[in-house]
Coordinates of C-alpha atoms in Angstrom, one line a residue:
M1 CA 130.5 91.5 98.8
S2 CA 130.9 95.0 97.4
H3 CA 127.9 97.2 97.0
R4 CA 126.9 100.8 96.3
L5 CA 124.0 103.1 96.8
G6 CA 121.5 103.0 93.9
A7 CA 118.8 105.4 92.9
N8 CA 117.1 107.2 95.8
Q9 CA 114.9 110.1 96.6
Y10 CA 113.2 111.4 99.8
G11 CA 110.3 113.8 100.6
K12 CA 107.1 114.4 102.3
A13 CA 104.1 112.4 101.2
E14 CA 100.4 113.4 101.2
T15 CA 100.4 116.9 102.8
R16 CA 96.8 118.0 102.9
V17 CA 96.7 121.6 101.9
V18 CA 93.4 123.5 101.8
R19 CA 93.6 127.0 100.5
I20 CA 90.5 129.2 100.9
V21 CA 90.4 132.3 98.7
R22 CA 88.6 135.1 100.6
D23 CA 89.3 138.1 98.4
T24 CA 85.6 138.6 97.8
P25 CA 82.4 137.5 99.6
V26 CA 82.2 134.6 97.2
H27 CA 84.9 132.2 98.5
E28 CA 86.8 129.6 96.5
I29 CA 88.3 126.3 97.7
H30 CA 91.5 124.6 96.5
D31 CA 91.6 121.2 98.3
L32 CA 95.0 119.6 97.6
N33 CA 97.0 116.5 98.5
V34 CA 100.6 117.3 97.9
S35 CA 103.6 115.0 97.8
T36 CA 107.2 116.2 97.3
A37 CA 110.5 114.4 96.6
L38 CA 114.1 115.5 96.1
R39 CA 116.6 113.6 94.0
G40 CA 120.3 114.2 93.9
D41 CA 123.6 113.5 95.7
F42 CA 122.5 112.3 99.1
T43 CA 125.1 109.6 99.4
A44 CA 126.5 111.1 102.6
A45 CA 123.1 110.9 104.3
H46 CA 122.7 107.2 103.4
V47 CA 126.2 106.0 103.9
D48 CA 127.6 108.2 106.7
G49 CA 124.4 109.5 108.3
D50 CA 125.5 113.0 107.5
Q51 CA 122.4 115.2 107.1
A52 CA 124.3 118.4 106.1
Q53 CA 122.8 118.4 102.5
V54 CA 119.4 117.2 103.5
L55 CA 116.4 119.6 103.5
P56 CA 114.1 118.1 106.1
T57 CA 110.8 116.6 104.9
D58 CA 109.1 118.8 107.5
T59 CA 110.5 121.8 105.7
Q60 CA 109.1 120.5 102.4
K61 CA 105.7 120.2 104.1
N62 CA 105.9 123.8 105.5
T63 CA 106.9 125.1 102.1
A64 CA 103.9 123.4 100.5
F65 CA 101.6 125.3 103.0
A66 CA 103.4 128.6 102.6
Y67 CA 103.4 128.5 98.8
A68 CA 99.6 127.9 98.8
K69 CA 99.5 131.5 100.2
L70 CA 102.6 133.2 98.8
H71 CA 102.2 131.8 95.2
G72 CA 98.5 130.8 95.2
V73 CA 96.8 128.0 93.4
A74 CA 95.6 129.4 90.1
S75 CA 96.1 125.8 88.8
I76 CA 97.7 122.8 90.4
E77 CA 100.4 122.7 87.6
D78 CA 101.4 126.3 88.2
Y79 CA 101.5 125.8 92.0
A80 CA 103.6 122.6 91.6
L81 CA 106.1 124.3 89.3
A82 CA 106.6 127.1 91.8
L83 CA 106.8 124.8 94.8
G84 CA 109.3 122.5 92.9
A85 CA 111.5 125.5 92.0
R86 CA 111.6 126.7 95.6
L87 CA 112.5 123.3 97.0
L88 CA 115.3 123.0 94.4
A89 CA 116.7 126.4 95.3
A90 CA 116.6 125.5 99.0
C91 CA 118.5 122.2 98.5
P92 CA 121.8 122.6 96.5
A93 CA 122.5 118.8 96.6
A94 CA 119.2 118.1 94.7
Q95 CA 119.2 117.9 91.0
Q96 CA 115.4 117.4 90.7
A97 CA 112.4 118.2 92.7
Q98 CA 109.2 116.3 92.0
V99 CA 105.8 117.5 93.1
K100 CA 102.6 115.5 92.9
V101 CA 99.3 117.1 93.5
E102 CA 95.8 115.7 93.6
Q103 CA 92.9 118.2 93.6
Y104 CA 89.6 117.3 95.2
A105 CA 86.5 119.0 93.7
W106 CA 83.8 120.9 95.7
D107 CA 80.5 122.1 94.3
R108 CA 79.2 125.5 95.4
I109 CA 75.9 125.7 97.3
G110 CA 76.3 129.2 98.5
D111 CA 78.8 132.1 98.6
H112 CA 80.9 130.4 101.2
S113 CA 79.2 127.0 101.3
F114 CA 80.2 123.9 99.4
T115 CA 79.6 120.1 99.1
R116 CA 82.4 117.7 98.4
R117 CA 82.0 116.1 94.9
G118 CA 82.8 112.4 94.6
G119 CA 84.3 110.8 91.5
A120 CA 87.2 111.9 89.4
T121 CA 90.3 113.6 90.9
R122 CA 92.5 116.0 88.9
T123 CA 96.2 115.3 89.2
T124 CA 99.6 116.6 88.2
V125 CA 103.2 115.4 88.6
V126 CA 105.8 118.1 88.0
T127 CA 109.5 117.4 87.9
V128 CA 111.6 120.5 88.2
G129 CA 115.3 120.1 87.2
R130 CA 118.3 122.5 87.1
E131 CA 117.9 122.9 83.4
T132 CA 114.5 121.5 82.3
S133 CA 111.1 120.8 83.8
T134 CA 108.4 118.3 82.9
V135 CA 104.7 118.6 83.5
L136 CA 102.3 115.7 83.6
S137 CA 98.6 116.4 84.0
G138 CA 95.8 113.9 84.4
V139 CA 92.8 112.5 86.1
R140 CA 92.2 109.4 88.2
E141 CA 89.1 107.5 89.3
L142 CA 87.2 108.7 86.2
V143 CA 84.5 106.0 86.3
L144 CA 83.0 105.5 82.8
M145 CA 80.4 103.1 81.4
N146 CA 79.0 102.3 78.0
T147 CA 75.9 100.0 78.3
T148 CA 76.2 98.8 74.7
D149 CA 78.3 99.3 71.5
S150 CA 81.0 97.0 73.0
E151 CA 82.0 93.5 72.1
F152 CA 84.8 91.1 72.9
K153 CA 85.3 88.1 70.7
G154 CA 87.9 86.3 68.5
F155 CA 90.4 85.9 71.4
L156 CA 92.7 83.0 71.9
V157 CA 91.1 79.8 73.4
D158 CA 92.9 77.0 75.2
E159 CA 92.0 74.2 77.6
F160 CA 91.6 76.7 80.5
T161 CA 89.4 79.2 78.6
T162 CA 85.8 79.5 79.9
L163 CA 85.0 83.1 78.8
A164 CA 82.2 83.2 76.3
E165 CA 82.4 85.6 73.3
A166 CA 80.3 88.7 73.7
D167 CA 78.6 90.6 70.8
D168 CA 77.0 93.1 73.2
R169 CA 78.4 93.8 76.6
I170 CA 78.8 96.5 79.2
L171 CA 82.2 98.3 79.0
A172 CA 83.1 100.0 82.3
T173 CA 86.4 101.3 83.8
S174 CA 87.8 103.5 86.5
L175 CA 90.3 105.3 84.4
V176 CA 93.7 106.8 85.3
A177 CA 94.9 109.0 82.4
T178 CA 98.0 111.1 82.4
W179 CA 99.3 113.3 79.6
R180 CA 102.7 115.0 79.1
H181 CA 103.1 118.6 78.0
T182 CA 105.8 119.9 75.8
S183 CA 105.6 123.4 77.1
A184 CA 104.9 125.2 80.4
E185 CA 103.5 128.3 78.7
I186 CA 99.9 127.2 78.5
D187 CA 96.5 127.8 80.2
W188 CA 96.6 124.8 82.5
N189 CA 93.0 124.9 83.5
A190 CA 91.7 125.3 80.0
S191 CA 93.9 122.5 78.8
Y192 CA 92.6 120.2 81.6
D193 CA 89.0 121.0 80.9
A194 CA 89.4 120.4 77.2
A195 CA 91.3 117.2 77.8
L196 CA 88.6 115.8 80.0
A197 CA 85.9 116.8 77.5
T198 CA 87.8 115.0 74.7
L199 CA 88.3 111.8 76.8
L200 CA 84.6 111.7 77.7
R201 CA 83.4 112.5 74.2
T202 CA 85.6 109.8 72.6
F203 CA 84.7 107.1 75.1
A204 CA 81.0 107.8 74.5
G205 CA 81.3 107.9 70.7
T206 CA 83.6 104.9 70.0
Y207 CA 82.3 101.5 69.2
S208 CA 84.6 99.2 71.1
R209 CA 85.9 95.8 70.1
A210 CA 88.1 95.8 73.2
L211 CA 89.0 98.2 75.9
Q212 CA 92.4 98.5 74.3
E213 CA 90.8 99.9 71.1
T214 CA 88.9 102.5 73.1
L215 CA 92.0 103.7 75.0
H216 CA 93.9 104.1 71.7
A217 CA 91.0 106.1 70.3
M218 CA 90.9 108.3 73.3
G219 CA 94.6 108.9 73.3
G220 CA 94.7 109.7 69.7
A221 CA 91.8 112.2 70.0
L222 CA 93.5 113.9 72.8
L223 CA 96.8 114.3 70.9
D224 CA 94.9 115.5 67.8
D225 CA 93.0 118.1 69.9
Q226 CA 96.1 119.5 71.8
P227 CA 99.3 119.8 69.7
G228 CA 101.2 120.8 72.9
L229 CA 100.9 117.2 74.3
A230 CA 103.6 114.7 73.7
E231 CA 101.9 111.5 74.9
V232 CA 99.1 110.2 77.0
R233 CA 99.1 107.1 79.2
F234 CA 96.2 105.0 80.5
S235 CA 95.7 102.6 83.3
A236 CA 92.3 101.1 83.0
P237 CA 90.8 98.3 85.1
N238 CA 88.0 96.5 83.3
K239 CA 85.1 96.8 85.7
H240 CA 83.4 93.6 84.8
H241 CA 79.6 93.3 84.7
F242 CA 78.3 89.8 84.3
L243 CA 74.8 88.9 83.1
V244 CA 72.8 87.3 85.9
D245 CA 71.5 83.8 85.0
F246 CA 67.8 83.7 85.7
G247 CA 67.6 80.1 84.5
P248 CA 67.6 78.5 88.0
F249 CA 64.8 80.8 89.2
R250 CA 61.4 79.2 89.6
V251 CA 59.6 82.1 87.9
D252 CA 57.7 81.5 84.6
G253 CA 58.6 83.9 81.8
L254 CA 61.4 85.6 83.7
T255 CA 64.1 86.4 81.1
N256 CA 67.3 88.5 81.3
D257 CA 67.7 90.3 78.0
G258 CA 70.8 92.2 78.9
E259 CA 69.1 94.1 81.7
V260 CA 70.3 92.8 85.1
F261 CA 74.0 92.3 85.9
V262 CA 76.3 91.6 88.8
A263 CA 79.2 94.0 89.2
A264 CA 82.3 92.1 90.1
D265 CA 85.1 94.1 91.8
R266 CA 87.9 91.5 91.6
P267 CA 89.7 89.9 90.0
Y268 CA 89.7 92.3 87.0
G269 CA 91.5 92.8 83.8
L270 CA 93.9 95.7 83.8
I271 CA 94.7 97.4 80.5
E272 CA 97.7 99.9 80.4
A273 CA 98.8 101.7 77.3
Q274 CA 100.4 104.8 76.0
V275 CA 99.7 106.8 72.8
V276 CA 102.7 108.8 71.7
R277 CA 103.1 111.6 69.1
D278 CA 105.6 110.5 66.5
D279 CA 107.9 113.5 67.1
A280 CA 107.5 113.6 70.8
P281 CA 110.6 114.5 72.9
P282 CA 111.7 111.7 75.3
A283 CA 110.0 111.6 78.7
G284 CA 113.2 110.9 80.7
D285 CA 112.3 109.9 84.2
A286 CA 109.2 112.1 84.4
W287 CA 107.0 109.1 84.9
L288 CA 108.7 107.9 88.1
A289 CA 106.3 107.7 91.0
V290 CA 103.2 108.1 88.8
P291 CA 100.6 105.5 89.8
G292 CA 100.3 102.9 87.2
F293 CA 103.5 103.8 85.4
C294 CA 106.2 102.9 87.9

């Protein structure tokens, strides 16, 4: 049976890069998780075991460390663009270098003292090509909850349906949101801060008849606020909260008027959607290796 090599890429996953800026007595932390991948003509490596065109993954790791100092980390997007361009220059057989960066937040408690902040993680996926580059920015593990102004009713019902309609329910999710830029000439940090503020404001201010409706509203608001964005994509697990039934309890007068819930971690509904600007340029393969959008 005949066969051929299909799509392939290789790189170094999850290099933990911590850059401390010591230029003044007030230090800064850039705490990163960096993954790199090269795509191109690596047929010889796969078919013949010939590594002549392969830039070792160890070299990719070392470059990630070196560029944290040589280029700096003014923003994770800027750092990823520079790192991707360097890897592409170092590997002639590659046609694209993809760099994924997660940034973990720390809160300052002194000039050189910090405490690690839990919760949402800032992300970027940058694909640097020989002619064009694509920048995706985003956030993951953004845990959100509305304790009212959410309903879910009017859905299909068949012989296996047990879910009751809800006029007033908790709406909660741990959001992954990723948005695609149409230009690399922007203030990455200001854009991220504004995007996060838009997502939070819209989630809090939208009456929801379904998580789908809320995501659409959030995506539309983000595109309206930032004309330099082509699209936004969401992966949103529905973090179910079920009202506890006090009926079997032997306590007179004990009622549960939407006050006590059990938080269920699985199974859960998973809602994924994209909101796209009408005149958005195509994404190509920029979304490859982005969690939730494989």
